[in-house]
mmCIF file of C-alpha atoms and ligand atoms in Angstrom:
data_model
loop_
_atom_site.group_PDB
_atom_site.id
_atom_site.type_symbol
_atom_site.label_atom_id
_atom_site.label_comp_id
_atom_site.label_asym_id
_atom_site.label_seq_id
_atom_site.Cartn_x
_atom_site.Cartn_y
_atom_site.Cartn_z
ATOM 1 C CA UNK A 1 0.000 0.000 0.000
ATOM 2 C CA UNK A 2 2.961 2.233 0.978
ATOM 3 C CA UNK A 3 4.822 1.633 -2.289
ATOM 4 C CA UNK A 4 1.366 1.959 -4.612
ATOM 5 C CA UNK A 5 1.182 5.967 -2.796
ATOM 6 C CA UNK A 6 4.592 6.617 -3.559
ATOM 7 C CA UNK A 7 4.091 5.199 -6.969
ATOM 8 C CA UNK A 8 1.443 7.916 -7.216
ATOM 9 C CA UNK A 9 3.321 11.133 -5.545
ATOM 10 C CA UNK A 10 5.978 10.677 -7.677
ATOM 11 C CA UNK A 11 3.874 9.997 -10.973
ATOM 12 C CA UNK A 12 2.040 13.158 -10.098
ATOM 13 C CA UNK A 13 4.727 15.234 -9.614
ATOM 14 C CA UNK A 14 6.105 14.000 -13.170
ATOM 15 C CA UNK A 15 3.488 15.045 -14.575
ATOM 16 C CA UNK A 16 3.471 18.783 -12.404
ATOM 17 C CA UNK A 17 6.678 19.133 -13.709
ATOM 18 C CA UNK A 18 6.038 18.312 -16.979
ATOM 19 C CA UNK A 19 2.844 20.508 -17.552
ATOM 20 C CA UNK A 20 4.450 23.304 -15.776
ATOM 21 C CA UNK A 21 7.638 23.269 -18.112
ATOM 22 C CA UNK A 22 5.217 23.157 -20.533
ATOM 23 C CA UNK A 23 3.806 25.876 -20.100
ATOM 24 C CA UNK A 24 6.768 27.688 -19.120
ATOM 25 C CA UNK A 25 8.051 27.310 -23.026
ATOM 26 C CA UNK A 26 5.320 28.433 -24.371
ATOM 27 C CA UNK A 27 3.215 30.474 -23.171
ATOM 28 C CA UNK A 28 4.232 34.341 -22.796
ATOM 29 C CA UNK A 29 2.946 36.515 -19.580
ATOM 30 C CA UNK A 30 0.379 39.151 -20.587
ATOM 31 C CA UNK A 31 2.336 42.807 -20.806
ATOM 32 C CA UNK A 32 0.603 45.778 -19.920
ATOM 33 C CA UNK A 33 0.872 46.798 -23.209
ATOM 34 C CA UNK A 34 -0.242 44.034 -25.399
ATOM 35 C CA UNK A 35 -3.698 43.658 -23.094
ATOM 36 C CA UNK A 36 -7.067 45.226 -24.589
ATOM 37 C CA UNK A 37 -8.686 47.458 -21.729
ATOM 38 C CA UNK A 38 -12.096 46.700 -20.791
ATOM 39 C CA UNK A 39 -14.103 48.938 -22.417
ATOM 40 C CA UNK A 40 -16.365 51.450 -20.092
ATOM 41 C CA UNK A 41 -19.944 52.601 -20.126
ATOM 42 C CA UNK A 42 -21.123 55.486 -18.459
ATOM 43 C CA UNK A 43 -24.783 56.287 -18.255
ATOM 44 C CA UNK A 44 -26.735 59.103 -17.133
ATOM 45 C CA UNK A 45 -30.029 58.008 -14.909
ATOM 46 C CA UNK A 46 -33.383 60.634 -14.571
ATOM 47 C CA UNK A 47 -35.728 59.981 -11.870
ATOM 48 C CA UNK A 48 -38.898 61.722 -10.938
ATOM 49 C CA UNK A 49 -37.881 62.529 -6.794
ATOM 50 C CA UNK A 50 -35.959 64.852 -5.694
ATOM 51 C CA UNK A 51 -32.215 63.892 -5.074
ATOM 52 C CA UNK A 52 -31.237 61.260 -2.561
ATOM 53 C CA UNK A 53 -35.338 61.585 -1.359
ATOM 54 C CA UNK A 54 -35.324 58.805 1.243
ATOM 55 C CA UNK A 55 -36.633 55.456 0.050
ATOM 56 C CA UNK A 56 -37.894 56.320 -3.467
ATOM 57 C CA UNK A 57 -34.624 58.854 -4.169
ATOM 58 C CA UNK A 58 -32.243 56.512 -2.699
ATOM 59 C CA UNK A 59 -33.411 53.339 -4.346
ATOM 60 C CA UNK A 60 -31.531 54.432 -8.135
ATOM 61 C CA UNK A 61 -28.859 55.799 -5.930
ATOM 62 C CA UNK A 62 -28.287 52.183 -4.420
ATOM 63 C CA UNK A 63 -28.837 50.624 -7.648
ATOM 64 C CA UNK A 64 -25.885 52.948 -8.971
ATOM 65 C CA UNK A 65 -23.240 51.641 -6.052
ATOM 66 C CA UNK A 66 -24.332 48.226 -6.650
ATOM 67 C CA UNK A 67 -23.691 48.322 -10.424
ATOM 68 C CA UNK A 68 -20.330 50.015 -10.077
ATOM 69 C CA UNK A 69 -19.097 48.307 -7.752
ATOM 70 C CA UNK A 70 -19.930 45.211 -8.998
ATOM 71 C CA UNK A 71 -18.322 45.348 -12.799
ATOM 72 C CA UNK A 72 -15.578 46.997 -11.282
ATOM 73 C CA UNK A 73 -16.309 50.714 -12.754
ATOM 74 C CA UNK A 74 -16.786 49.088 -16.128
ATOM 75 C CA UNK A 75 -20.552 50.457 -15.719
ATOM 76 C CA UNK A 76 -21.008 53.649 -14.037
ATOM 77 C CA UNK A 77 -24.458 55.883 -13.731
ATOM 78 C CA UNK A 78 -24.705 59.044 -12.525
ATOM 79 C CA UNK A 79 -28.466 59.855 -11.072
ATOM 80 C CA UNK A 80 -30.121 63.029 -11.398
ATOM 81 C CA UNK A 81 -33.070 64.248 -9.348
ATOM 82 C CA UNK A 82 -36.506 65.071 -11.002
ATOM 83 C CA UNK A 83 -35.656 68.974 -12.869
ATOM 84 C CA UNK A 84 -31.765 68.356 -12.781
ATOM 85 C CA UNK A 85 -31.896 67.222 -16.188
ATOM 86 C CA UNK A 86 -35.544 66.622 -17.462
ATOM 87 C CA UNK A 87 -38.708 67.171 -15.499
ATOM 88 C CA UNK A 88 -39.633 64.526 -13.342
ATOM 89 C CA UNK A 89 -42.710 63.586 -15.731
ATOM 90 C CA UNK A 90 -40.865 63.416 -18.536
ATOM 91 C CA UNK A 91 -38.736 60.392 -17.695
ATOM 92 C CA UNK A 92 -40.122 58.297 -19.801
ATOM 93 C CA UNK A 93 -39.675 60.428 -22.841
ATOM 94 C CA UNK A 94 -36.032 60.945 -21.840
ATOM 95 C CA UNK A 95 -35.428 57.011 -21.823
ATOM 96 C CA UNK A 96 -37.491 56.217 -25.106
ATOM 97 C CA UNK A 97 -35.439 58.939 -27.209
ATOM 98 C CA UNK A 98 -32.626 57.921 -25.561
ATOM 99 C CA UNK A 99 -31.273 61.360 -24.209
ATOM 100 C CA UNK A 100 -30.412 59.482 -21.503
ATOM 101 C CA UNK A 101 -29.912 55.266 -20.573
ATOM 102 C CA UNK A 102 -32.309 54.847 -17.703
ATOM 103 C CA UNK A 103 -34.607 56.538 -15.574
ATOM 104 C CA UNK A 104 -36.492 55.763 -12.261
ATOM 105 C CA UNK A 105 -40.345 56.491 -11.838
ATOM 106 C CA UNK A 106 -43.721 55.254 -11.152
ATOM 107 C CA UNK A 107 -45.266 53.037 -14.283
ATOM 108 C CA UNK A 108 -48.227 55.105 -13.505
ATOM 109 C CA UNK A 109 -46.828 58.586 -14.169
ATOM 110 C CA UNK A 110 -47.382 56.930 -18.365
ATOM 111 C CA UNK A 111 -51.074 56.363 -18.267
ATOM 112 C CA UNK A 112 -51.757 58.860 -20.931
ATOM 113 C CA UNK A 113 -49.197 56.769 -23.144
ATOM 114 C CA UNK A 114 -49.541 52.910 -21.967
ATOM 115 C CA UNK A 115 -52.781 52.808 -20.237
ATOM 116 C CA UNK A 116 -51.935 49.797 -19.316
ATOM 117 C CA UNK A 117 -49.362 50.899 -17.232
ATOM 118 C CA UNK A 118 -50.733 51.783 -13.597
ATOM 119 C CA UNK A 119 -51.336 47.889 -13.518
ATOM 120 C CA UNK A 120 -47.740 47.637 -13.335
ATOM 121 C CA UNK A 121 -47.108 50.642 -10.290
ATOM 122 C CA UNK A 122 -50.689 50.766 -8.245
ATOM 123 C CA UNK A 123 -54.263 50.671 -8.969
ATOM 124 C CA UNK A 124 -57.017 51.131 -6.035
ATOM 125 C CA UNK A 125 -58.222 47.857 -4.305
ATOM 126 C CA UNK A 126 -55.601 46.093 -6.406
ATOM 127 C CA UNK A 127 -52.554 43.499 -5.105
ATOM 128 C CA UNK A 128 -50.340 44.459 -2.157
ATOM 129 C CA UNK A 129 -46.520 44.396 -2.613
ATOM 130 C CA UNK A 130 -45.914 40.389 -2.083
ATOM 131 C CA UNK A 131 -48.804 39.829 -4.626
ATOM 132 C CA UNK A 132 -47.196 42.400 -7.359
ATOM 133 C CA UNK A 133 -43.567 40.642 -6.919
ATOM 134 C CA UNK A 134 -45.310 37.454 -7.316
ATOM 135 C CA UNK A 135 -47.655 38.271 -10.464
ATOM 136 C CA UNK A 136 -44.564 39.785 -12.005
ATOM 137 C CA UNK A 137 -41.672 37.341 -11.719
ATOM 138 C CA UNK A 138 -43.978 34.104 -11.531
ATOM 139 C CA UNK A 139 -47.242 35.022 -12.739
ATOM 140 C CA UNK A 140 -46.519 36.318 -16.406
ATOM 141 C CA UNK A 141 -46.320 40.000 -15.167
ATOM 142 C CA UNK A 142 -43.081 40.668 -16.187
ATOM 143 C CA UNK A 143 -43.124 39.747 -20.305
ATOM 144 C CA UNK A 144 -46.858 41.949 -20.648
ATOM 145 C CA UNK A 145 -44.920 44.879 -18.787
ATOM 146 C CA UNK A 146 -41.957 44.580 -21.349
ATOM 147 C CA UNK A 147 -44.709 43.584 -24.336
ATOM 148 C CA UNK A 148 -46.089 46.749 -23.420
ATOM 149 C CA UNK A 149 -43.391 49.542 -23.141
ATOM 150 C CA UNK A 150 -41.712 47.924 -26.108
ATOM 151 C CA UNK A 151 -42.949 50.125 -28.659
ATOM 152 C CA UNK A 152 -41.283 52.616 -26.853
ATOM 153 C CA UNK A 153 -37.682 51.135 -26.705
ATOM 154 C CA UNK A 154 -37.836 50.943 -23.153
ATOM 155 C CA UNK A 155 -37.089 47.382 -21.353
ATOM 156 C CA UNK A 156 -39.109 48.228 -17.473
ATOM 157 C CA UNK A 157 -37.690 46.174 -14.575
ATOM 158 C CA UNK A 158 -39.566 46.793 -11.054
ATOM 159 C CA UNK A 159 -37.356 48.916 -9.259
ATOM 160 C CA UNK A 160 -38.873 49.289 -5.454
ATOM 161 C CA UNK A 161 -42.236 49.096 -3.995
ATOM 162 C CA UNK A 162 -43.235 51.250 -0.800
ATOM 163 C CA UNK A 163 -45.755 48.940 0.630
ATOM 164 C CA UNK A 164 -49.467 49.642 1.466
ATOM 165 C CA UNK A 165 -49.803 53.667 0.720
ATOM 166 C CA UNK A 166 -51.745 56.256 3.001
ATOM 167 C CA UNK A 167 -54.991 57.864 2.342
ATOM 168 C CA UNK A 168 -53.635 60.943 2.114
ATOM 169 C CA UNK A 169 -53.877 64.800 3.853
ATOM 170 C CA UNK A 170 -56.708 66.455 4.183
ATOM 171 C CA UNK A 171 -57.518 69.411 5.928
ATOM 172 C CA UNK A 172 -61.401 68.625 6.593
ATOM 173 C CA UNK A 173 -62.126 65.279 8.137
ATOM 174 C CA UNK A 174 -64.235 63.062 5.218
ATOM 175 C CA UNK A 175 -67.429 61.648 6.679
ATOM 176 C CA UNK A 176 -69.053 60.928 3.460
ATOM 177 C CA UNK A 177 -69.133 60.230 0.235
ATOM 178 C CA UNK A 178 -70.485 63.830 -0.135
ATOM 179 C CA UNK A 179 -67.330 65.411 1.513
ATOM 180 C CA UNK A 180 -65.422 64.989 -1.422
ATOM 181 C CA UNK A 181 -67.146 66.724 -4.034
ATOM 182 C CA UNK A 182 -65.038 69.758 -4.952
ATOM 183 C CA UNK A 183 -62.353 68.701 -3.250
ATOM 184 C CA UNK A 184 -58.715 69.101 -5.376
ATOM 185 C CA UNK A 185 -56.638 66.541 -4.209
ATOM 186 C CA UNK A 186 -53.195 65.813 -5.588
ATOM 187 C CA UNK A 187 -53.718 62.225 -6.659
ATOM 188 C CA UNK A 188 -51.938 60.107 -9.298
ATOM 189 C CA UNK A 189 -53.020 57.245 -11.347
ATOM 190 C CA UNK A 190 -56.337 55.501 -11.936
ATOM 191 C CA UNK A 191 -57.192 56.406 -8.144
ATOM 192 C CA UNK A 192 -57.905 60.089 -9.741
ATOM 193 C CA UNK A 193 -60.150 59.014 -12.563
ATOM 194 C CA UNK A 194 -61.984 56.850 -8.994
ATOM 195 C CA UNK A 195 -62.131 60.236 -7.342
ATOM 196 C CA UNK A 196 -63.394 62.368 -10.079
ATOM 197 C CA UNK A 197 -66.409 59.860 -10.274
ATOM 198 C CA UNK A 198 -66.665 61.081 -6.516
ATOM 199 C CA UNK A 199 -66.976 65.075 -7.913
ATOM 200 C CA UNK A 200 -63.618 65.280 -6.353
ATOM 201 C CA UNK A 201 -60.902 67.174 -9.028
ATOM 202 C CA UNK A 202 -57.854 64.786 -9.041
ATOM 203 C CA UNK A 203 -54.425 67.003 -9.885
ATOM 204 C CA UNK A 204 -51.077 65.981 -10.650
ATOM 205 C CA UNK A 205 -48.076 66.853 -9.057
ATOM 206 C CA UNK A 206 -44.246 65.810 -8.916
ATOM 207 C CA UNK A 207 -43.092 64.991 -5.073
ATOM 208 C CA UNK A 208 -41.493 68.674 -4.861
ATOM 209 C CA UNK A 209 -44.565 70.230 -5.842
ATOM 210 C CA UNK A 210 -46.726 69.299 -3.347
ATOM 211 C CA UNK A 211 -45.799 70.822 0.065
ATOM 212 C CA UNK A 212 -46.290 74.414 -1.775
ATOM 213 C CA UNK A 213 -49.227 73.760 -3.177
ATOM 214 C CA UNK A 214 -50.920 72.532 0.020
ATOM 215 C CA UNK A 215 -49.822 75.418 2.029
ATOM 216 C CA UNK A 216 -50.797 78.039 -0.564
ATOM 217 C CA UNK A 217 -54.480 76.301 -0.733
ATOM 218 C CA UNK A 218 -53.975 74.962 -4.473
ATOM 219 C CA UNK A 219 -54.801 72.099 -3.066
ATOM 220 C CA UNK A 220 -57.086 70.861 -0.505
ATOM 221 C CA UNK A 221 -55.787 67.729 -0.247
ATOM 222 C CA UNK A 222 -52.841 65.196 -0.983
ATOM 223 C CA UNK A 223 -51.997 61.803 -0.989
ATOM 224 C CA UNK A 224 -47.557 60.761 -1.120
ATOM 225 C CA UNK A 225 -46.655 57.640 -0.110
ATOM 226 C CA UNK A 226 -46.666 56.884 3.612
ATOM 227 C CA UNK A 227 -45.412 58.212 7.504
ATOM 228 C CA UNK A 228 -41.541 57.323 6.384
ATOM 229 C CA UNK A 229 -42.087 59.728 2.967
ATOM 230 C CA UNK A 230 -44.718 61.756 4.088
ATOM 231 C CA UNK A 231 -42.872 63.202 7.391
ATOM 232 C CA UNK A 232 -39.528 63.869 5.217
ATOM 233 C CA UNK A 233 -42.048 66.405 3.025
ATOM 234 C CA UNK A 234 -43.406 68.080 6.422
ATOM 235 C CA UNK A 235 -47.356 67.680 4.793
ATOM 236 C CA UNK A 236 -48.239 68.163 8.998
ATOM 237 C CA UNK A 237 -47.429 71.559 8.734
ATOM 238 C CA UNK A 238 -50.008 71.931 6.184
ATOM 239 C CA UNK A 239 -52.687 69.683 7.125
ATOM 240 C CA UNK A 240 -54.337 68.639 9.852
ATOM 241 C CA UNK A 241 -55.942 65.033 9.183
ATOM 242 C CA UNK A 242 -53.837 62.021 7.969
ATOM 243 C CA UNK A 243 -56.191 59.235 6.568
ATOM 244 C CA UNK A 244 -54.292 55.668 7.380
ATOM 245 C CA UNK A 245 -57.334 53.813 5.090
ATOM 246 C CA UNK A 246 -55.379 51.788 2.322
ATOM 247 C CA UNK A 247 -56.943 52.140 -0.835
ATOM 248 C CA UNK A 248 -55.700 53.905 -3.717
ATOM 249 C CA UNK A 249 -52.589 52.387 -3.729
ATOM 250 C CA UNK A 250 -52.620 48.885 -1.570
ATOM 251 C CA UNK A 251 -48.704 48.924 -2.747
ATOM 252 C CA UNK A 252 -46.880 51.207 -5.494
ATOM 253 C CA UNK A 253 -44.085 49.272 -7.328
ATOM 254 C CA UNK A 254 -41.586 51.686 -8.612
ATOM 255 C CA UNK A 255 -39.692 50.720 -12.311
ATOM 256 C CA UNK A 256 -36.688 51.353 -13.354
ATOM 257 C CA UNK A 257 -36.892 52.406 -17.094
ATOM 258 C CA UNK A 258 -34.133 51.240 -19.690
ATOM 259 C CA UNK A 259 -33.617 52.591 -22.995
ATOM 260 C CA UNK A 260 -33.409 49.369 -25.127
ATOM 261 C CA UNK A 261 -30.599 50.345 -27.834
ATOM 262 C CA UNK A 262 -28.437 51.518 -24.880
ATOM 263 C CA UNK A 263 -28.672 47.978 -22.796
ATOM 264 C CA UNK A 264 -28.161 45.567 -25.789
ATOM 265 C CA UNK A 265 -24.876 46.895 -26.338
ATOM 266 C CA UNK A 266 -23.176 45.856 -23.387
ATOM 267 C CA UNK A 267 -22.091 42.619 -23.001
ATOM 268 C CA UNK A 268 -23.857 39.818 -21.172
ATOM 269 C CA UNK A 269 -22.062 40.389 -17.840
ATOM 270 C CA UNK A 270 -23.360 43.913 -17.547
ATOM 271 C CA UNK A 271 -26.970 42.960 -18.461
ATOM 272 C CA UNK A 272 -26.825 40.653 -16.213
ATOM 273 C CA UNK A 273 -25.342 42.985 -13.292
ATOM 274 C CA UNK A 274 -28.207 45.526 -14.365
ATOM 275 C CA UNK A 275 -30.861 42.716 -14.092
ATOM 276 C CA UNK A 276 -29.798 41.485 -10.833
ATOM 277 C CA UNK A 277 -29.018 44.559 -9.167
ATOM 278 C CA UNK A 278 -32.543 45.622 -10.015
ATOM 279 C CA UNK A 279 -33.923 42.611 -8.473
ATOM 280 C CA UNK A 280 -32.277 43.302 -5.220
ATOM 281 C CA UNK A 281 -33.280 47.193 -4.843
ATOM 282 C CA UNK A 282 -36.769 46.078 -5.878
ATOM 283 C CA UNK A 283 -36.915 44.017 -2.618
ATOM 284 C CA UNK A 284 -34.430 46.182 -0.338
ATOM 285 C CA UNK A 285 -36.726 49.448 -1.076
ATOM 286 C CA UNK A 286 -39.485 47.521 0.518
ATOM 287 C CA UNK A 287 -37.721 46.170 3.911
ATOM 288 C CA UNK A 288 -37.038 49.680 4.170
ATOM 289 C CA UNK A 289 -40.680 51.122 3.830
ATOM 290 C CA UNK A 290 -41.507 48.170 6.342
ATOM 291 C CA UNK A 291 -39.049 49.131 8.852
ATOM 292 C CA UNK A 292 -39.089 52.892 9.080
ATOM 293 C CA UNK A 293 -42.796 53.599 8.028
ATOM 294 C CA UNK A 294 -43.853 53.276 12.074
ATOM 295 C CA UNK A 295 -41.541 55.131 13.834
ATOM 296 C CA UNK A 296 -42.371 57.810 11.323
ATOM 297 C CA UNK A 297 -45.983 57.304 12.382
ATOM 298 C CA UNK A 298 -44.817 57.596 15.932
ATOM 299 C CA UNK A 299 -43.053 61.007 15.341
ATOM 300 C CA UNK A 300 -46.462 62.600 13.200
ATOM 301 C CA UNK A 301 -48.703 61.940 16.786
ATOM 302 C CA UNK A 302 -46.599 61.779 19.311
ATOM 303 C CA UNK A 303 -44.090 65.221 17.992
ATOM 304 C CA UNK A 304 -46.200 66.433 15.367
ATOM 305 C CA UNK A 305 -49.928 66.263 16.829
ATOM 306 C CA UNK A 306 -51.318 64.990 13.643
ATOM 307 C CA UNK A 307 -54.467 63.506 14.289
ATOM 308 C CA UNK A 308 -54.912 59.789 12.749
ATOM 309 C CA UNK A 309 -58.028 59.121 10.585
ATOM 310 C CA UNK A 310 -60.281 56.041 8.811
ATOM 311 C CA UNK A 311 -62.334 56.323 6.027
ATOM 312 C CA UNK A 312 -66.279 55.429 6.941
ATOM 313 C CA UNK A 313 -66.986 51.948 5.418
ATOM 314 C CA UNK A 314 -69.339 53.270 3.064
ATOM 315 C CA UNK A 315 -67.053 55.995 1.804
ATOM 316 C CA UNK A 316 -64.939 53.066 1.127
ATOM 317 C CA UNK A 317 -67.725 50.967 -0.443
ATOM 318 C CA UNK A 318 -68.826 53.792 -3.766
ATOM 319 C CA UNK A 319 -64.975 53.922 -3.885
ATOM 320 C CA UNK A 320 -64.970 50.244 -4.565
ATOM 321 C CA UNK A 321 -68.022 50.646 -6.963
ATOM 322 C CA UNK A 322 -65.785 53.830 -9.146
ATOM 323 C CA UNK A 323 -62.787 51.456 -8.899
ATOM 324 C CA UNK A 324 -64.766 48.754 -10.952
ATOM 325 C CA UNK A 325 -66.184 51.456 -13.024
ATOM 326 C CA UNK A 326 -63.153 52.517 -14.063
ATOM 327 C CA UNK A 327 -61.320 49.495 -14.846
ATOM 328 C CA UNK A 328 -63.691 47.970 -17.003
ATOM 329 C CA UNK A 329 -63.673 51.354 -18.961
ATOM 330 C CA UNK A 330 -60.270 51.174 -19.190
ATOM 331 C CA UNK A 331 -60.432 47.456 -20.527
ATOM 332 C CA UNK A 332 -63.446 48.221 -23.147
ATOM 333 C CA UNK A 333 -61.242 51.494 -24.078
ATOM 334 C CA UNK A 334 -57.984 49.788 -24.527
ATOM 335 C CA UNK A 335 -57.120 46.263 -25.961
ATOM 336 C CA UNK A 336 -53.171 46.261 -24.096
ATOM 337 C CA UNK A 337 -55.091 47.411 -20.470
ATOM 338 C CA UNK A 338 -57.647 44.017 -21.124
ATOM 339 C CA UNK A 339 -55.040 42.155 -22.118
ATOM 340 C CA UNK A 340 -52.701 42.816 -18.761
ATOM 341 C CA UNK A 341 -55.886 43.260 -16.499
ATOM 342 C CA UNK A 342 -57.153 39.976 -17.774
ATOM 343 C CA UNK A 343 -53.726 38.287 -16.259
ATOM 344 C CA UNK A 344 -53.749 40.500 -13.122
ATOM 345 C CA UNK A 345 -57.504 39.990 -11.995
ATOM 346 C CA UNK A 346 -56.914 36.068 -12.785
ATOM 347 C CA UNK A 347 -53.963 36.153 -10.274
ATOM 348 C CA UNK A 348 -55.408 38.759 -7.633
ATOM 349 C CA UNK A 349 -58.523 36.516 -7.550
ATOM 350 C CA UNK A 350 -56.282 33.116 -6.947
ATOM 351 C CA UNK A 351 -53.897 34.701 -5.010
ATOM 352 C CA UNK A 352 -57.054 36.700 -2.528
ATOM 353 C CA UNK A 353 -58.028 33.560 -1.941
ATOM 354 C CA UNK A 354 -55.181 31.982 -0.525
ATOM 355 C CA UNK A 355 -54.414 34.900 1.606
ATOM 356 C CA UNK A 356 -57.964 35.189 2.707
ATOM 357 C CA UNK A 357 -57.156 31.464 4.540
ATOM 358 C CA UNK A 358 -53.780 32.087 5.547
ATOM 359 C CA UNK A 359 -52.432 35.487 6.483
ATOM 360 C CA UNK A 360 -55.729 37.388 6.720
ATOM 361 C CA UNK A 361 -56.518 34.992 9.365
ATOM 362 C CA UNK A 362 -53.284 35.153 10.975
ATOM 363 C CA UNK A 363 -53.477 38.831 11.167
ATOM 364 C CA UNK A 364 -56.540 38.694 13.138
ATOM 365 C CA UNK A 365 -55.203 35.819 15.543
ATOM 366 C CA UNK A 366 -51.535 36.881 16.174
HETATM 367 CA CA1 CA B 13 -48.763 57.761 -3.819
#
């Protein structure tokens, strides 16, 4: 047994020896000079928040670092807050004519262009933040939001969600359906053409445009995102009432927009870094809505004296009623909307379900 190992050592180190003298005859070390430098991107990124905003500003921001640091500084993208470069609503334009590479918004800034799109961002009574993730990397989600912005040369990822959204601001407390009629509230989306069956006037703002126009009376009402976003804007100075009923936007995924010439010429290993870094800010933007929205609620009552507020049921109810209003007018309007609404009332119906025995139940018991 001895013998057979050394048999083996030294027939292994033969062979070392040989490949390594091998190699040592023929093959040159790469010089400094006759290597081809990787070649570099750089990319300019437009979002519609103002710079480094917390959660929905910082999410391209991360995306950036990870990128860079990740190819090595082969890809690097510089971010520019909403009016830096472009207006924060024109984004989209921006990425489709290719002014720019990419650009970070809200699918449902493009309704007027893709009416589809809200499905992919929020719609009212629609699919909270798990359910979106789910319907768009497993339920089919994903290839109708590319199939849709393609026309446009823009490839979408999902690029952050904030979770279950606020009702909003208001500086007169809502007790019926009634109390909104004339009421201008800043509110994006199909959740405005909802409203506007109310009598309410929906208006549309960028983020930096609404603290202004609340305190000058512009507006008599707002909706944002949540306590974590809403607090960093100050809205308490303006408004007394903050409406915690979910509704309008049960969870708003956020997209990162990518103009199509511009990411098939990099090589696979940048894609790739693009795709998966886009995959992780979509879920690290939500952990961080999750975590910081309730000490931000703390700080509104506790600091701030805003007082908390519910919709009345009923109020609730007619909203319900416009919501379904509105989507099938959408779908009879607009053969891309039927086609993605068909796949995301299919999946929100299965997936309601489920939840309905499982974690709405849990909720109530825990
Ligand atoms: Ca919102």
């Amino acid at each position: 047994m001895k013998n057979l190992l050394k048999k083996v050592v030294v027939v292994t180190v033969a062979i070392t020896v040989l490949i390594l003298g091998g190699c040592g005859d023929k093959q040159k070390p790469i010089s400094a000079t006759t290597a081809t430098p990787a070649q570099t991107y750089h990319w300019k990124m437009v979002t519609s928040w103002p710079k480094n905003f917390p959660g929905l500003g910082m999410a391209p921001e991360k995306f950036a670092k990870h990128v860079n640091e990740m190819s090595g500084g082969r890809l690097t993208i510089q971010v520019y807050g909403a009016g830096e470069l472009v207006p924060g609503f024109e984004v989209f334009d921006a990425v489709s004519q290719g002014t720019v590479q990419m650009g970070h918004s809200g699918a449902y800034y493009w309704k007027g262009k893709i009416p589809a799109s809200p499905l992919f961002g929020a719609i009212p009574f629609g699919m909270t933040a798990d359910e979106l993730n789910a319907w768009l990397y497993y339920g089919g989600g994903m290839e109708l939001y590319r199939e849709m912005y393609k026309p446009f040369g823009i490839i979408p990822m999902a690029g952050g969600n904030t979770g279950a959204q606020f009702g909003g601001w208001f500086k007169k407390e809502i007790n019926s359906i009634d109390d909104l009629k004339g009421l201008k509230m800043r509110i994006p989306g199909l959740a405005g053409d909802v409203l506007k069956k109310a009598g309410a006037i929906p208006v549309n703002l960028t983020g930096g445009e609404i603290f202004s126009s609340l305190q000058s009376g512009a507006i008599d009402a707002t909706e944002w995102v949540g306590p974590y976003n809403d607090l960093a804007f100050g809205f308490y100075q303006a408004a007394d009432y903050y409406y915690t009923s979910v509704w309008h936007e049960p969870s708003a995924g956020l997209e990162f927009l990518i103009n199509e010439k511009a990411f098939n010429s990099l090589p696979k290993d940048l894609q790739q870094i693009i795709t998966v870094a886009a995959r992780a800010v979509n879920e690290d933007t939500l952990d961080e809505y999750n975590a910081r929205n309730n000490s931000a609620l703390k700080t509104l009552v506790e600091k701030h004296h805003v007082k908390l507020r519910q919709f009345p049921p009923e109020v609730l109810a007619q909203l319900k009623k416009y919501t379904n209003e509105v989507m099938s007018e959408q779908a009879a309007k607009d053969a891309g909307f039927a086609k993605v609404w068909k796949s995301y009332s299919e999946f929100l119906a299965n997936i309601r379900s489920y939840n309905d025995i499982t974690l709405k139940e849990y909720y109530k018991n825990r």
